[in-house]
Coordinates of C-alpha atoms in Angstrom, one line a residue:
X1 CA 95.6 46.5 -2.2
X2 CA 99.1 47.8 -1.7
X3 CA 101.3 50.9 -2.7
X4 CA 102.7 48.5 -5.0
X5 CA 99.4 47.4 -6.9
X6 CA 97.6 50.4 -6.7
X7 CA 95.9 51.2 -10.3
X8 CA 96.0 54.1 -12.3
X9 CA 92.6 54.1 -12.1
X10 CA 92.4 54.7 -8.4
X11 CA 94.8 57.4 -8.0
X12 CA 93.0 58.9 -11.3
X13 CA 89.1 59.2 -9.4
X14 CA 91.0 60.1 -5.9
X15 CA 89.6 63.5 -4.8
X16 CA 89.9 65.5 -1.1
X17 CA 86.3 64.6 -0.6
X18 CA 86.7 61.2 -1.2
X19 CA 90.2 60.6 0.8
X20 CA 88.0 62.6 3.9
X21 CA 85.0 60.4 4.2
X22 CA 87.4 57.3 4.2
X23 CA 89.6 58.5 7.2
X24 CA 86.2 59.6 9.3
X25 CA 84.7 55.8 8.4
X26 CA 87.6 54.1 9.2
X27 CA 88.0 56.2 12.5
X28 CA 84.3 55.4 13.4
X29 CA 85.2 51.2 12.6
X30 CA 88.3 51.7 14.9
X31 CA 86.6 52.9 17.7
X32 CA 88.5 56.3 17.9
X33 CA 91.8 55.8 16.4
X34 CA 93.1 58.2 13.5
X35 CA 94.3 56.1 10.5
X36 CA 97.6 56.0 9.5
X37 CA 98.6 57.3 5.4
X38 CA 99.9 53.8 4.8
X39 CA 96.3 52.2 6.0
X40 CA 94.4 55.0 4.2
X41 CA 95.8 54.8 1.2
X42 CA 95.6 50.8 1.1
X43 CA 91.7 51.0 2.0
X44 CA 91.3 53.9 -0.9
X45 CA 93.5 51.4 -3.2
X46 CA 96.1 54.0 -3.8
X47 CA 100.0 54.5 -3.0
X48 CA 100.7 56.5 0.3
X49 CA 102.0 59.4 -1.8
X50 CA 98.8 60.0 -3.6
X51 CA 97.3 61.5 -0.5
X52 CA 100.0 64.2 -0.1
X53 CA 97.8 65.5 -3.6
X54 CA 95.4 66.4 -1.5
X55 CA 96.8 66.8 1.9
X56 CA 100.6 67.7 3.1
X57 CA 100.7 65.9 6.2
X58 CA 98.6 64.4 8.8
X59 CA 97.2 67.4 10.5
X60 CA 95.9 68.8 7.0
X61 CA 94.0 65.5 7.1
X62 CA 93.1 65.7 10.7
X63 CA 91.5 69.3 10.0
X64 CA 90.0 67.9 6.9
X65 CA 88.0 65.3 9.3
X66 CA 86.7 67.7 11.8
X67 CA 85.7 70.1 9.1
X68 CA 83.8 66.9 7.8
X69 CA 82.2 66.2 11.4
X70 CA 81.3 70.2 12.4
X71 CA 79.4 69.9 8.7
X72 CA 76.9 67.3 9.4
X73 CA 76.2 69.7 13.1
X74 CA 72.4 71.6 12.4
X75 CA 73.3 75.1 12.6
X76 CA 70.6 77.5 13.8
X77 CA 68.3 79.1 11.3
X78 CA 68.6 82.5 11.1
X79 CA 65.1 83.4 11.9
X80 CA 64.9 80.9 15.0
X81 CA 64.8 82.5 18.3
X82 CA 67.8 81.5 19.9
X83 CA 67.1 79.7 22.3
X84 CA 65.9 76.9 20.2
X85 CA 68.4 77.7 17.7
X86 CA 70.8 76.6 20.8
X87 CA 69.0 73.5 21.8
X88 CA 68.4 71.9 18.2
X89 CA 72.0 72.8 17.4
X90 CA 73.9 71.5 20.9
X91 CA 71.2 67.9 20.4
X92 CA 73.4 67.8 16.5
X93 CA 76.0 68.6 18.2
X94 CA 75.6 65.4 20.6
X95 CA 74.2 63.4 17.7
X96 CA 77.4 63.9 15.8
X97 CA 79.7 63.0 18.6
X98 CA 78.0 59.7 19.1
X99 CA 78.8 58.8 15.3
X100 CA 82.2 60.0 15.8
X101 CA 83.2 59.6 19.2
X102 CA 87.1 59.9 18.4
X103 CA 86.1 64.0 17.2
X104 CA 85.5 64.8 21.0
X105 CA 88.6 66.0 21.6
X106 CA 89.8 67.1 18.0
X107 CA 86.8 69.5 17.6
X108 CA 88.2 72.5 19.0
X109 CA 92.2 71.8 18.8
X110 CA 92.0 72.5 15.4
X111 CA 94.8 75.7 14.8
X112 CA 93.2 76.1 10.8
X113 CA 89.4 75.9 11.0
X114 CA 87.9 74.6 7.8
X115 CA 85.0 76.3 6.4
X116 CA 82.4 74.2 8.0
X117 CA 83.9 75.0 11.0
X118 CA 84.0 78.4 10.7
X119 CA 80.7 78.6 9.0
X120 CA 79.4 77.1 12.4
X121 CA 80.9 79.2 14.6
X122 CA 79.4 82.0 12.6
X123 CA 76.0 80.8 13.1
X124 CA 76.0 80.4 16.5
X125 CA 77.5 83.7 17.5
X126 CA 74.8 85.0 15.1
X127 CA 72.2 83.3 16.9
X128 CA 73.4 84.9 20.3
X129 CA 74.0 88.1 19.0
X130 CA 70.4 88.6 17.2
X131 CA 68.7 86.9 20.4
X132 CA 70.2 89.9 22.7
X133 CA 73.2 88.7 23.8
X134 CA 76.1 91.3 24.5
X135 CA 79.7 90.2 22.5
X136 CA 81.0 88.6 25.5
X137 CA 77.8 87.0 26.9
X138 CA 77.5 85.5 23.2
X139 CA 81.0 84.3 24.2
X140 CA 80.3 83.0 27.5
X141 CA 77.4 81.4 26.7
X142 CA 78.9 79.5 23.7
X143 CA 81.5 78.3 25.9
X144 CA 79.2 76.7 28.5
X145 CA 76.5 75.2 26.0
X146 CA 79.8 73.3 24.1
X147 CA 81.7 72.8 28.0
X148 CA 78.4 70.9 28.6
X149 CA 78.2 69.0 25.1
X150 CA 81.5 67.6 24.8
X151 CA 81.4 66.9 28.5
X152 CA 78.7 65.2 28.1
X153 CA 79.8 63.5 25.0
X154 CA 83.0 62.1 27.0
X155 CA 80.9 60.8 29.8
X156 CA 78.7 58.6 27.6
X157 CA 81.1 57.6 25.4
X158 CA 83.3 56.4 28.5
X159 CA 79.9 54.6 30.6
X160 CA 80.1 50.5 30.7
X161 CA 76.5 50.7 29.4
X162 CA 74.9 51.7 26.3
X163 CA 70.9 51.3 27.8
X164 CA 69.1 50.8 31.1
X165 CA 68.6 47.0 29.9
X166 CA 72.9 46.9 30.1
X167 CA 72.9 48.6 33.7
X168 CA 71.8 46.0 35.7
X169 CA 74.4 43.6 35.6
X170 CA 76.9 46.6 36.3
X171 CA 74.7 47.5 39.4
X172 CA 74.4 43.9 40.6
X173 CA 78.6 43.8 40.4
X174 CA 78.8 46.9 42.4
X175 CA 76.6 45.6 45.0
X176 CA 78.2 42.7 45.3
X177 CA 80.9 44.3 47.7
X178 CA 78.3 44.0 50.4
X179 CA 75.0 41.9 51.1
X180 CA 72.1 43.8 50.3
X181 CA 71.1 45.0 53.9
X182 CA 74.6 45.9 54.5
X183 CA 75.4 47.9 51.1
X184 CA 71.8 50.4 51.9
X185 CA 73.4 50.9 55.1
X186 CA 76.6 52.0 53.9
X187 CA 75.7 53.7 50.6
X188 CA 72.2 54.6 51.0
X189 CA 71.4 57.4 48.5
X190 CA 73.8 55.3 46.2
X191 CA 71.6 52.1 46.8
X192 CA 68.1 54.0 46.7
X193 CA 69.1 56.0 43.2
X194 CA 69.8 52.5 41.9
X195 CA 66.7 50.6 42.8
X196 CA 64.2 53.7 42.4
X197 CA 65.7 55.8 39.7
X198 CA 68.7 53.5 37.0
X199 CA 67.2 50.6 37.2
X200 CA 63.3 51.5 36.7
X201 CA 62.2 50.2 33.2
X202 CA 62.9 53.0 30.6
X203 CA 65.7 54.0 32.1
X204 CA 67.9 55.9 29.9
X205 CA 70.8 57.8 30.7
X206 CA 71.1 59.4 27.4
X207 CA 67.3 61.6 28.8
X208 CA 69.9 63.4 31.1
X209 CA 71.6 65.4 28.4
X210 CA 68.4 67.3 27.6
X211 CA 67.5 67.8 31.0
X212 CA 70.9 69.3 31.9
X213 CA 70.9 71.3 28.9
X214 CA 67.5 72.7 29.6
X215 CA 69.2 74.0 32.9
X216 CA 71.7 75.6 31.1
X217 CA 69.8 77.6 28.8
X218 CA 67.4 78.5 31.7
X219 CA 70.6 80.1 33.5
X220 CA 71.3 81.6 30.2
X221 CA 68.4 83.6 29.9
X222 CA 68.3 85.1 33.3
X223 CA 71.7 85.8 32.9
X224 CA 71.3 87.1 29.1
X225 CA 70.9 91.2 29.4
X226 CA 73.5 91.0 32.6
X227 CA 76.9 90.6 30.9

């Protein structure tokens, strides 16, 4: 439907909510890309201008989605000790990303903070500052748990394979520069990591995440009365 045929109707049962969860779906179908107004409007059956009802230009819509993605993001209970707080929270955290891979690098760029957002932010300092944190280790330690997650977050977004069952056939075209003998030879923790670690059955990549994170909030406790 175009600007032209759009129905009273439509632009009558148009709301903030509704205009919000369409950009975030249609971002998730693209793969990443933000929507323009003109394709927005046309999905929600609506002329372009009805959207400046609800939002004045692209960047009130892009704060709009984020808010949207930071809401769906477990925040940690306030009775929850915090380092579980922290780990159930920063596995959300991942969990969201995955469903909306293009947020990774809109989450924090966001200059007005919607209430989810800020609602999160909240929490987690809270959850820091209750489990004994000082004001700036709650600080330093936000920043390295969400360093870690988006990081991660970019890293499987961007791998050639989704499941140990996909990595073989990249393995097999990276060993293919060399005949088997002569690759281990050459690049022998590379080769052994592949043949006795990725390529086991079971493999999953997506196990590392919890593993590093466990690291992390290790660190974080030793570290927790010092700063």
């Amino acid at each position: 439907m175009t600007d032209a045929t759009a129905t009273p109707s439509a632009r009558g049962s148009l709301s903030r909510e509704k205009v919000l969860r369409a950009a975030v779906e249609m971002a998730d179908a693209a793969g990443g890309e933000v929507p323009s107004t003109r394709r927005l409007a046309e999905r929600l059956g609506v002329r372009a201008m009805a959207l400046y009802h609800h939002f004045k230009n692209k960047d009130e819509l892009l704060d709009g989605m984020v808010d949207l993605v930071f809401a769906e993001i477990e925040l940690p209970e306030e009775g929850a000790d915090w380092r579980t707080g922290m780990l159930r929270r920063a596995a959300s955290m991942r969990e969201a990303l995955r469903r909306h891979p293009w947020a990774i690098g809109l989450m924090d760029s966001r200059a007005n903070a919607g209430p989810a957002t800020l609602r999160h932010h909240d929490a987690v300092l809270g959850c820091l500052r209750r489990g004994g944190f000082t004001v700036a280790g709650a600080a330093h330690a936000f920043s390295l748990v969400d360093s870690y997650v988006y990081g991660f977050a970019v890293q499987e977004h961007a791998l050639p394979f989704d499941s140990g069952d996909d990595l073989e056939p990249v393995v097999e075209v990276m060993m293919e520069q060399a005949p088997p003998e002569e690759f281990a030879q050459r690049f022998p923790y590379l080769a052994e990591i592949a043949v006795e670690h990725a390529l086991k059955p079971g493999y999953d990549y997506g196990e590392e995440f919890a593993i590093g994170l466990g690291l992390i909030v290790d660190g974080l406790e030793r570290r927790r009365e010092e700063w």
